[in-house]
Amino acid sequence: MALSADGEATHGIAPQILAKIRVREEHRFRERRPRSQQLHAEAREHMPHGVPLHWMSQWGSPYPIFAERASGARLTDVDGHSYVDFCLGDSACMFGHAHPAFTAGIAQAAELGASYMLPTRDAIAVTRELSWRFRVPFWQLATSATEANRFALRIARMFTGREKILVFNGKYHGSVDETQVELRDGRMAPQHGIIANGVDFDRTTRVIEFNDLDALETALAARDVAAVLTEPHMTNIGMVPAAPGFHDGLRRLTREAGTVLILDETHTICMGPSGAIGELGLEPDMVVLGKVLAGGIPSAVYGMSAAIAQSLESITRGPGINHYGFGGTLAANALTVRAIRVALDEIMTEATYRHMTTIAEALHDVIAAQIKRFSLPWHVSRMGARVEYLYQPSVPRNGGEAARARSDEIELLSHLYFANRGLLLTPFHNMALVSPSTTLADVRAYDSVFSDMLGEFTQSPVPHTNQHQDHDSHI
């Protein structure tokens, strides 16, 4: 393997190799996407970074691909290029773009009126099904997982009379202010890029490493923590699975401390129709689920135990107009509720997940085989329909370890390399998501591109297959 000037390779890849490939790949990207480049120039006149959400500028390409349309696991851009989409709106369209059941249900709901500020029969069906799937009996709706997490934390504080919350290093629960922290040299600090001029984190928050029950016991000992907010397995920093016994300890310690346990299933819903809660047999006090439920329309739900629901009813029982610090005019609008009902009744089924898991297993296996083939010190993990690799040999135990197994340089170039060959990966990750429309042929296309890329990264000769040539021809 070629090394950098000082003899160091970054996670097994020499930096100067990455730099050389990036120059070529950026040229290729610009040459083949003139319409996206033109639109981006126009967009910069009125939008920071030339995008309506700054995340959209972080794909690793010289400028964003402007999308034209998408269906199933395929996306077409304004320059006419077609892509196999392993991003799927960063999970928002986990069940495929323009799923026929969603489009029919949403069209019907739009004809009847989109938002009433009144309940519908769909809301009864939705909350009944959510109660069965996620093991908490009472539910409310929001417009995003960020909102749902914010509302759940406020309710937990109202219920307990406490102020502090606890999160795990490397987490992401949306843009909730109190969660924007990390561990730096063993101490809590504002997360990278966060200016702490609006929140007194020392007053509101504690952060520890995931899977550390000793640290959790210490953090809860003062009995001043209203809620622990966590994913069942960590996903944002890279996949960090809960260690054996962690969830049993987490549940025991939160109960002993009188602390509400909130499980955020927004990404772990990829594991099955009842998410990780169903797969792992978990017993939360509150549940948050967002993003995936309505076919790409903003949506979220949050559930709670009977005791918390009873307290909530008591606290929010009028009189007069009062929002109590949570809610929203568009939360639980009739169109979104209909879309969620369609998802639960027709799409998020055992059969759907069996197909997604089968394809994801195949994707995991080809990635693992290529990592082994090129003797790279990396590993790949699968979580239901979600597959992701990190740049260390073993699965990380916590967020701090996972962060050290990341490389912006490799990840950003990988996304550009794949996009230039007709495959989209999720920004900020090496994550690939499998939808009901994803096929084994899509996995073979991924395998071919991944093999070529690793061959170039490691300067190892790789046979060029006809299958890859065919896939590459439309880009």
Short mmCIF file of C-alpha atoms in Angstrom, two decimals:
data_model
loop_
_atom_site.label_atom_id
_atom_site.label_comp_id
_atom_site.label_asym_id
_atom_site.label_seq_id
_atom_site.Cartn_x
_atom_site.Cartn_y
_atom_site.Cartn_z
CA MET A 1 0.00 0.00 0.00
CA ALA A 2 1.22 3.49 -0.83
CA LEU A 3 1.73 5.72 2.22
CA SER A 4 1.61 9.44 2.73
CA ALA A 5 4.74 11.58 2.78
CA ASP A 6 5.22 11.05 6.50
CA GLY A 7 4.64 7.32 6.19
CA GLU A 8 1.11 7.40 7.58
CA ALA A 9 -2.02 5.96 5.99
CA THR A 10 -5.48 7.13 7.01
CA HIS A 11 -7.52 4.10 8.08
CA GLY A 12 -5.54 1.99 5.62
CA ILE A 13 -5.65 4.49 2.72
CA ALA A 14 -2.86 6.90 1.78
CA PRO A 15 -4.11 10.52 1.70
CA GLN A 16 -2.29 11.45 -1.52
CA ILE A 17 -4.10 8.65 -3.34
CA LEU A 18 -7.43 10.07 -2.21
CA ALA A 19 -6.42 13.56 -3.32
CA LYS A 20 -5.44 12.37 -6.79
CA ILE A 21 -8.66 10.42 -7.29
CA ARG A 22 -10.76 13.33 -6.03
CA VAL A 23 -9.40 15.67 -8.73
CA ARG A 24 -10.41 13.20 -11.44
CA GLU A 25 -13.82 12.43 -9.90
CA GLU A 26 -14.73 16.11 -9.45
CA HIS A 27 -13.86 16.75 -13.09
CA ARG A 28 -16.04 13.81 -14.13
CA PHE A 29 -18.91 15.05 -11.96
CA ARG A 30 -18.82 18.59 -13.40
CA GLU A 31 -18.50 17.39 -16.98
CA ARG A 32 -21.62 15.22 -16.79
CA ARG A 33 -23.96 17.47 -14.78
CA PRO A 34 -24.07 20.89 -16.43
CA ARG A 35 -27.75 21.42 -15.66
CA SER A 36 -27.28 20.79 -11.94
CA GLN A 37 -24.34 23.19 -11.99
CA GLN A 38 -26.44 25.87 -13.68
CA LEU A 39 -29.31 25.43 -11.23
CA HIS A 40 -26.91 25.55 -8.30
CA ALA A 41 -25.54 28.87 -9.52
CA GLU A 42 -29.09 30.24 -9.69
CA ALA A 43 -29.94 28.81 -6.28
CA ARG A 44 -27.01 30.56 -4.61
CA GLU A 45 -28.69 33.90 -5.30
CA HIS A 46 -31.31 33.20 -2.62
CA MET A 47 -30.22 30.20 -0.52
CA PRO A 48 -27.09 29.70 1.62
CA HIS A 49 -24.93 27.04 -0.07
CA GLY A 50 -27.48 27.10 -2.90
CA VAL A 51 -29.81 24.64 -1.16
CA PRO A 52 -33.02 24.97 0.91
CA LEU A 53 -31.45 22.89 3.71
CA HIS A 54 -27.70 23.15 4.31
CA TRP A 55 -27.42 19.36 4.73
CA MET A 56 -28.12 19.04 1.00
CA SER A 57 -24.72 20.60 0.27
CA GLN A 58 -22.82 17.88 2.13
CA TRP A 59 -22.80 15.00 -0.36
CA GLY A 60 -19.08 15.22 -1.16
CA SER A 61 -19.68 16.54 -4.69
CA PRO A 62 -18.59 19.95 -6.05
CA TYR A 63 -22.25 21.00 -6.04
CA PRO A 64 -25.47 19.12 -5.32
CA ILE A 65 -27.23 16.83 -7.73
CA PHE A 66 -30.59 18.43 -8.48
CA ALA A 67 -33.27 15.76 -8.39
CA GLU A 68 -36.06 15.55 -10.98
CA ARG A 69 -38.11 12.53 -9.87
CA ALA A 70 -37.87 9.18 -8.13
CA SER A 71 -39.75 5.90 -7.97
CA GLY A 72 -39.04 2.82 -5.91
CA ALA A 73 -35.26 2.57 -5.50
CA ARG A 74 -34.47 4.72 -8.56
CA LEU A 75 -33.84 8.47 -8.74
CA THR A 76 -33.38 10.62 -11.85
CA ASP A 77 -31.59 13.97 -11.85
CA VAL A 78 -32.14 17.07 -14.00
CA ASP A 79 -29.32 16.01 -16.33
CA GLY A 80 -31.16 12.77 -17.10
CA HIS A 81 -28.93 10.42 -15.11
CA SER A 82 -30.56 7.51 -13.29
CA TYR A 83 -29.28 6.26 -9.94
CA VAL A 84 -29.79 3.24 -7.72
CA ASP A 85 -30.81 5.02 -4.54
CA PHE A 86 -29.38 3.56 -1.34
CA CYS A 87 -30.02 6.87 0.47
CA LEU A 88 -33.81 7.00 0.13
CA GLY A 89 -34.08 10.49 1.54
CA ASP A 90 -31.90 9.50 4.51
CA SER A 91 -34.62 7.02 5.54
CA ALA A 92 -37.58 9.33 4.87
CA CYS A 93 -38.49 7.09 1.92
CA MET A 94 -37.23 3.84 3.43
CA PHE A 95 -40.13 2.00 1.78
CA GLY A 96 -39.33 3.41 -1.65
CA HIS A 97 -40.06 6.62 -3.50
CA ALA A 98 -43.64 7.19 -4.69
CA HIS A 99 -44.88 3.91 -3.25
CA PRO A 100 -48.26 3.26 -4.94
CA ALA A 101 -50.05 2.77 -1.61
CA PHE A 102 -48.76 6.12 -0.34
CA THR A 103 -49.60 8.01 -3.52
CA ALA A 104 -53.15 6.63 -3.59
CA GLY A 105 -53.80 7.28 0.09
CA ILE A 106 -52.33 10.77 0.05
CA ALA A 107 -54.25 11.74 -3.09
CA GLN A 108 -57.51 10.57 -1.54
CA ALA A 109 -56.82 12.45 1.69
CA ALA A 110 -55.92 15.64 -0.19
CA GLU A 111 -59.26 15.55 -1.98
CA LEU A 112 -61.07 15.44 1.38
CA GLY A 113 -59.09 18.31 2.90
CA ALA A 114 -55.58 18.19 4.31
CA SER A 115 -55.89 19.72 7.79
CA TYR A 116 -58.85 20.42 10.05
CA MET A 117 -57.53 20.92 13.60
CA LEU A 118 -59.95 18.08 14.36
CA PRO A 119 -59.38 14.34 14.85
CA THR A 120 -60.27 11.74 12.24
CA ARG A 121 -61.05 8.03 12.42
CA ASP A 122 -57.62 7.37 10.94
CA ALA A 123 -56.05 8.67 14.16
CA ILE A 124 -57.81 5.94 16.17
CA ALA A 125 -56.55 3.22 13.83
CA VAL A 126 -53.01 4.63 13.82
CA THR A 127 -52.62 4.98 17.58
CA ARG A 128 -54.18 1.57 18.23
CA GLU A 129 -51.66 -0.06 15.89
CA LEU A 130 -48.73 1.90 17.33
CA SER A 131 -49.71 0.81 20.84
CA TRP A 132 -49.60 -2.83 19.82
CA ARG A 133 -46.31 -2.53 17.98
CA PHE A 134 -44.29 -0.43 20.41
CA ARG A 135 -45.57 -1.48 23.85
CA VAL A 136 -46.80 1.87 25.14
CA PRO A 137 -50.56 2.55 25.17
CA PHE A 138 -50.96 6.31 24.52
CA TRP A 139 -49.80 8.37 21.53
CA GLN A 140 -49.55 11.88 20.14
CA LEU A 141 -48.36 13.18 16.77
CA ALA A 142 -45.78 15.73 15.65
CA THR A 143 -44.31 16.84 12.31
CA SER A 144 -40.73 15.62 12.79
CA ALA A 145 -38.66 13.44 15.09
CA THR A 146 -36.95 16.60 16.36
CA GLU A 147 -40.32 17.93 17.44
CA ALA A 148 -41.36 14.61 18.93
CA ASN A 149 -38.16 14.37 20.96
CA ARG A 150 -38.53 17.94 22.15
CA PHE A 151 -42.12 17.31 23.20
CA ALA A 152 -41.26 14.00 24.89
CA LEU A 153 -38.51 15.66 26.92
CA ARG A 154 -40.82 18.47 27.99
CA ILE A 155 -43.46 15.98 29.08
CA ALA A 156 -40.87 13.93 30.97
CA ARG A 157 -39.80 17.07 32.83
CA MET A 158 -43.41 17.91 33.63
CA PHE A 159 -43.99 14.35 34.84
CA THR A 160 -40.90 14.13 37.03
CA GLY A 161 -40.50 17.76 38.11
CA ARG A 162 -36.82 17.48 37.14
CA GLU A 163 -34.74 19.51 34.71
CA LYS A 164 -31.78 17.48 33.49
CA ILE A 165 -31.74 15.04 30.62
CA LEU A 166 -29.11 12.42 29.77
CA VAL A 167 -27.91 11.47 26.30
CA PHE A 168 -25.09 9.32 24.95
CA ASN A 169 -21.96 10.59 23.23
CA GLY A 170 -22.29 10.48 19.44
CA LYS A 171 -26.09 10.47 19.43
CA TYR A 172 -28.41 12.43 17.20
CA HIS A 173 -31.99 13.15 18.20
CA GLY A 174 -32.65 16.01 15.82
CA SER A 175 -31.93 19.65 16.55
CA VAL A 176 -33.17 19.56 20.15
CA ASP A 177 -31.08 22.22 21.90
CA GLU A 178 -30.28 20.34 25.10
CA THR A 179 -28.95 17.31 23.20
CA GLN A 180 -26.26 19.19 21.23
CA VAL A 181 -23.34 18.01 23.38
CA GLU A 182 -20.46 15.57 23.17
CA LEU A 183 -17.64 14.23 25.29
CA ARG A 184 -14.31 15.94 24.67
CA ASP A 185 -11.34 14.74 26.70
CA GLY A 186 -13.81 13.11 29.06
CA ARG A 187 -15.81 16.27 29.71
CA MET A 188 -19.12 17.52 28.31
CA ALA A 189 -18.75 20.21 25.66
CA PRO A 190 -20.97 21.73 22.97
CA GLN A 191 -21.09 19.49 19.94
CA HIS A 192 -18.81 20.45 17.05
CA GLY A 193 -20.29 23.46 15.28
CA ILE A 194 -22.66 24.37 18.11
CA ILE A 195 -22.39 27.83 19.67
CA ALA A 196 -23.62 27.51 23.26
CA ASN A 197 -25.19 30.93 23.54
CA GLY A 198 -28.76 29.80 24.13
CA VAL A 199 -28.55 26.79 26.44
CA ASP A 200 -26.79 26.30 29.77
CA PHE A 201 -25.73 22.71 29.14
CA ASP A 202 -24.32 22.30 32.66
CA ARG A 203 -27.80 23.00 33.96
CA THR A 204 -29.80 20.96 31.44
CA THR A 205 -27.75 17.99 30.27
CA ARG A 206 -25.46 15.09 31.09
CA VAL A 207 -23.65 13.02 28.47
CA ILE A 208 -21.88 9.68 28.92
CA GLU A 209 -20.68 6.91 26.63
CA PHE A 210 -23.13 4.31 25.34
CA ASN A 211 -22.90 0.80 26.85
CA ASP A 212 -21.32 2.12 30.08
CA LEU A 213 -23.65 1.06 32.90
CA ASP A 214 -21.25 2.21 35.62
CA ALA A 215 -21.23 5.74 34.20
CA LEU A 216 -25.01 5.61 33.86
CA GLU A 217 -25.47 4.60 37.49
CA THR A 218 -23.25 7.48 38.60
CA ALA A 219 -25.03 9.98 36.34
CA LEU A 220 -28.45 8.99 37.73
CA ALA A 221 -27.40 8.76 41.39
CA ALA A 222 -28.50 12.29 42.32
CA ARG A 223 -32.03 11.48 41.10
CA ASP A 224 -32.21 14.77 39.22
CA VAL A 225 -32.41 13.40 35.66
CA ALA A 226 -35.89 13.64 34.16
CA ALA A 227 -35.20 11.43 31.15
CA VAL A 228 -32.64 9.29 29.39
CA LEU A 229 -33.07 9.76 25.63
CA THR A 230 -31.40 7.09 23.52
CA GLU A 231 -31.68 4.96 20.44
CA PRO A 232 -31.92 1.22 21.13
CA HIS A 233 -28.72 0.89 19.08
CA MET A 234 -26.71 3.97 18.13
CA THR A 235 -26.81 4.86 14.44
CA ASN A 236 -25.78 8.48 13.82
CA ILE A 237 -22.07 8.17 14.57
CA GLY A 238 -22.01 4.81 12.81
CA MET A 239 -23.59 1.60 14.00
CA VAL A 240 -22.92 0.95 17.68
CA PRO A 241 -25.00 -2.00 18.93
CA ALA A 242 -26.13 -2.26 22.53
CA ALA A 243 -23.87 -4.67 24.41
CA PRO A 244 -25.38 -7.81 25.97
CA GLY A 245 -27.09 -6.82 29.21
CA PHE A 246 -27.00 -3.09 28.49
CA HIS A 247 -30.72 -2.68 27.98
CA ASP A 248 -31.57 -4.71 31.07
CA GLY A 249 -29.27 -2.46 33.09
CA LEU A 250 -30.59 0.70 31.45
CA ARG A 251 -34.17 -0.23 32.27
CA ARG A 252 -33.33 -1.22 35.86
CA LEU A 253 -31.28 1.89 36.63
CA THR A 254 -33.79 4.35 35.16
CA ARG A 255 -36.62 2.77 37.14
CA GLU A 256 -34.61 2.87 40.35
CA ALA A 257 -33.80 6.55 39.78
CA GLY A 258 -37.37 7.53 38.82
CA THR A 259 -36.09 8.59 35.39
CA VAL A 260 -38.21 8.35 32.24
CA LEU A 261 -36.69 6.11 29.55
CA ILE A 262 -37.32 7.47 26.03
CA LEU A 263 -36.37 5.27 23.07
CA ASP A 264 -35.88 7.01 19.74
CA GLU A 265 -36.71 4.47 17.00
CA THR A 266 -36.34 6.89 14.08
CA HIS A 267 -33.49 4.89 12.53
CA THR A 268 -33.81 1.53 14.27
CA ILE A 269 -37.27 1.08 12.72
CA CYS A 270 -35.20 -0.49 9.90
CA MET A 271 -35.00 -3.63 12.09
CA GLY A 272 -38.61 -4.73 11.76
CA PRO A 273 -42.29 -3.71 11.88
CA SER A 274 -41.92 -2.96 15.62
CA GLY A 275 -38.39 -1.61 15.37
CA ALA A 276 -35.77 -2.55 17.92
CA ILE A 277 -38.40 -2.50 20.66
CA GLY A 278 -40.05 -5.52 19.10
CA GLU A 279 -36.84 -7.22 18.02
CA LEU A 280 -35.15 -6.83 21.41
CA GLY A 281 -38.20 -7.02 23.67
CA LEU A 282 -37.65 -3.59 25.26
CA GLU A 283 -39.91 -1.80 27.77
CA PRO A 284 -39.67 1.99 27.36
CA ASP A 285 -41.69 4.66 29.16
CA MET A 286 -41.86 6.78 26.00
CA VAL A 287 -41.17 6.10 22.31
CA VAL A 288 -40.33 8.48 19.47
CA LEU A 289 -40.56 7.58 15.79
CA GLY A 290 -40.22 9.98 12.89
CA LYS A 291 -39.33 10.41 9.26
CA VAL A 292 -40.23 7.01 7.79
CA LEU A 293 -43.96 6.86 8.44
CA ALA A 294 -45.56 8.90 5.67
CA GLY A 295 -43.67 8.23 2.45
CA GLY A 296 -41.58 11.38 2.64
CA ILE A 297 -44.20 13.74 4.08
CA PRO A 298 -43.04 15.27 7.40
CA SER A 299 -44.38 13.06 10.17
CA ALA A 300 -43.61 11.78 13.64
CA VAL A 301 -45.30 10.10 16.58
CA TYR A 302 -44.48 9.80 20.26
CA GLY A 303 -45.94 7.32 22.69
CA MET A 304 -46.10 7.12 26.48
CA SER A 305 -47.05 4.91 29.38
CA ALA A 306 -50.47 5.12 31.00
CA ALA A 307 -49.00 6.89 34.04
CA ILE A 308 -47.38 9.59 31.91
CA ALA A 309 -50.53 9.97 29.79
CA GLN A 310 -52.67 10.39 32.92
CA SER A 311 -50.30 13.05 34.24
CA LEU A 312 -50.29 14.78 30.85
CA GLU A 313 -54.08 14.93 30.76
CA SER A 314 -54.14 16.42 34.24
CA ILE A 315 -51.53 19.06 33.45
CA THR A 316 -53.06 20.12 30.12
CA ARG A 317 -56.71 20.25 31.21
CA GLY A 318 -57.58 23.91 30.29
CA PRO A 319 -59.10 26.36 30.79
CA GLY A 320 -58.52 28.78 27.98
CA ILE A 321 -56.01 28.69 25.14
CA ASN A 322 -52.68 27.27 26.21
CA HIS A 323 -50.20 25.25 24.19
CA TYR A 324 -48.26 24.11 27.30
CA GLY A 325 -45.00 24.41 25.40
CA PHE A 326 -45.59 21.68 22.85
CA GLY A 327 -47.83 20.93 19.89
CA GLY A 328 -48.27 22.54 16.49
CA THR A 329 -51.01 23.53 14.09
CA LEU A 330 -49.97 20.99 11.47
CA ALA A 331 -49.26 18.14 13.87
CA ALA A 332 -51.76 15.32 13.26
CA ASN A 333 -53.12 16.90 10.09
CA ALA A 334 -55.54 14.58 8.30
CA LEU A 335 -53.35 14.00 5.24
CA THR A 336 -50.32 12.89 7.26
CA VAL A 337 -52.41 10.69 9.53
CA ARG A 338 -53.87 8.94 6.47
CA ALA A 339 -50.36 8.36 5.10
CA ILE A 340 -49.25 6.86 8.42
CA ARG A 341 -52.27 4.58 8.44
CA VAL A 342 -51.40 3.39 4.94
CA ALA A 343 -47.84 2.66 6.07
CA LEU A 344 -48.91 0.64 9.09
CA ASP A 345 -51.73 -1.24 7.34
CA GLU A 346 -50.22 -1.95 3.93
CA ILE A 347 -46.45 -1.38 3.83
CA MET A 348 -44.70 -1.96 7.18
CA THR A 349 -45.48 -5.68 7.15
CA GLU A 350 -43.50 -8.77 8.05
CA ALA A 351 -43.30 -9.70 4.36
CA THR A 352 -41.88 -6.29 3.43
CA TYR A 353 -39.21 -6.53 6.09
CA ARG A 354 -38.29 -10.10 5.11
CA HIS A 355 -37.50 -8.93 1.59
CA MET A 356 -35.58 -5.88 2.78
CA THR A 357 -33.57 -7.96 5.24
CA THR A 358 -32.71 -10.59 2.63
CA ILE A 359 -31.35 -7.97 0.24
CA ALA A 360 -29.52 -6.18 3.07
CA GLU A 361 -27.87 -9.45 4.11
CA ALA A 362 -26.59 -9.87 0.56
CA LEU A 363 -25.25 -6.31 0.57
CA HIS A 364 -23.53 -6.87 3.92
CA ASP A 365 -21.87 -10.01 2.59
CA VAL A 366 -20.43 -8.42 -0.56
CA ILE A 367 -19.07 -5.45 1.42
CA ALA A 368 -17.49 -7.81 3.95
CA ALA A 369 -15.95 -9.87 1.16
CA GLN A 370 -14.40 -6.82 -0.52
CA ILE A 371 -13.00 -5.49 2.76
CA LYS A 372 -11.37 -8.88 3.31
CA ARG A 373 -10.20 -9.10 -0.30
CA PHE A 374 -8.30 -5.82 -0.04
CA SER A 375 -7.03 -6.54 3.51
CA LEU A 376 -8.44 -3.29 4.86
CA PRO A 377 -8.71 -2.69 8.63
CA TRP A 378 -12.45 -2.02 8.35
CA HIS A 379 -15.66 -3.79 9.35
CA VAL A 380 -19.26 -3.79 8.13
CA SER A 381 -22.42 -4.05 10.22
CA ARG A 382 -26.05 -4.70 9.39
CA MET A 383 -29.10 -3.59 11.34
CA GLY A 384 -32.20 -4.92 9.63
CA ALA A 385 -32.37 -3.13 6.28
CA ARG A 386 -29.47 -0.78 7.13
CA VAL A 387 -25.85 -1.62 6.21
CA GLU A 388 -22.81 0.48 7.06
CA TYR A 389 -19.05 0.10 7.28
CA LEU A 390 -16.54 1.90 9.51
CA TYR A 391 -12.78 2.24 9.29
CA GLN A 392 -11.70 -0.01 12.15
CA PRO A 393 -11.48 -3.81 12.34
CA SER A 394 -14.10 -4.39 15.05
CA VAL A 395 -17.55 -3.07 15.94
CA PRO A 396 -17.23 0.05 18.17
CA ARG A 397 -18.41 -0.10 21.77
CA ASN A 398 -19.48 3.53 22.04
CA GLY A 399 -19.76 6.83 20.21
CA GLY A 400 -16.25 7.98 21.03
CA GLU A 401 -14.74 4.85 19.51
CA ALA A 402 -17.02 5.08 16.48
CA ALA A 403 -15.99 8.71 15.89
CA ARG A 404 -12.35 7.64 15.69
CA ALA A 405 -13.35 5.05 13.08
CA ARG A 406 -14.65 7.74 10.71
CA SER A 407 -12.83 9.67 7.98
CA ASP A 408 -14.40 12.64 6.23
CA GLU A 409 -11.89 12.37 3.39
CA ILE A 410 -12.66 8.74 2.59
CA GLU A 411 -16.41 9.08 3.10
CA LEU A 412 -16.84 12.20 0.95
CA LEU A 413 -14.78 10.77 -1.89
CA SER A 414 -16.66 7.47 -1.65
CA HIS A 415 -19.98 9.25 -2.10
CA LEU A 416 -18.65 11.15 -5.10
CA TYR A 417 -17.16 7.98 -6.62
CA PHE A 418 -20.43 6.07 -6.24
CA ALA A 419 -22.57 8.95 -7.57
CA ASN A 420 -20.37 9.17 -10.66
CA ARG A 421 -21.24 5.52 -11.31
CA GLY A 422 -24.95 5.71 -10.71
CA LEU A 423 -25.39 4.88 -7.02
CA LEU A 424 -26.42 7.21 -4.19
CA LEU A 425 -25.31 6.64 -0.60
CA THR A 426 -26.51 8.53 2.47
CA PRO A 427 -24.63 11.79 3.16
CA PHE A 428 -22.51 11.92 6.33
CA HIS A 429 -22.29 8.09 6.42
CA ASN A 430 -21.24 5.00 4.52
CA MET A 431 -24.79 3.86 5.15
CA ALA A 432 -26.81 2.06 2.50
CA LEU A 433 -30.51 1.55 3.07
CA VAL A 434 -32.49 -1.21 1.38
CA SER A 435 -36.09 -0.62 0.31
CA PRO A 436 -38.78 -3.07 -0.82
CA SER A 437 -37.83 -2.10 -4.40
CA THR A 438 -34.10 -2.78 -4.01
CA THR A 439 -32.94 -5.88 -5.90
CA LEU A 440 -30.03 -8.30 -5.95
CA ALA A 441 -28.99 -6.66 -9.23
CA ASP A 442 -28.64 -3.40 -7.30
CA VAL A 443 -26.43 -5.21 -4.79
CA ARG A 444 -24.26 -6.53 -7.63
CA ALA A 445 -23.93 -2.99 -8.99
CA TYR A 446 -22.83 -1.79 -5.55
CA ASP A 447 -20.36 -4.66 -5.31
CA SER A 448 -18.81 -3.84 -8.68
CA VAL A 449 -18.36 -0.13 -7.89
CA PHE A 450 -17.09 -0.86 -4.37
CA SER A 451 -14.53 -3.30 -5.75
CA ASP A 452 -13.26 -0.81 -8.31
CA MET A 453 -13.09 1.95 -5.73
CA LEU A 454 -11.13 -0.09 -3.20
CA GLY A 455 -8.81 -1.23 -5.95
CA GLU A 456 -8.02 2.40 -6.72
CA PHE A 457 -7.81 3.41 -3.07
CA THR A 458 -5.29 0.65 -2.34
CA GLN A 459 -3.63 0.75 -5.79
CA SER A 460 -4.46 -2.91 -6.31
CA PRO A 461 -5.32 -4.26 -9.77
CA VAL A 462 -9.01 -5.08 -10.17
CA PRO A 463 -10.53 -6.83 -13.21
CA HIS A 464 -13.09 -4.61 -14.95
CA THR A 465 -16.30 -6.58 -15.38
CA ASN A 466 -18.84 -6.26 -18.17
CA GLN A 467 -21.55 -6.01 -15.53
CA HIS A 468 -19.97 -2.85 -14.16
CA GLN A 469 -19.51 -1.41 -17.65
CA ASP A 470 -23.20 -1.88 -18.38
CA HIS A 471 -24.20 -0.22 -15.12
CA ASP A 472 -21.83 2.68 -15.70
CA SER A 473 -22.99 3.40 -19.23
CA HIS A 474 -26.00 5.55 -18.31
CA ILE A 475 -23.85 7.95 -16.28
#
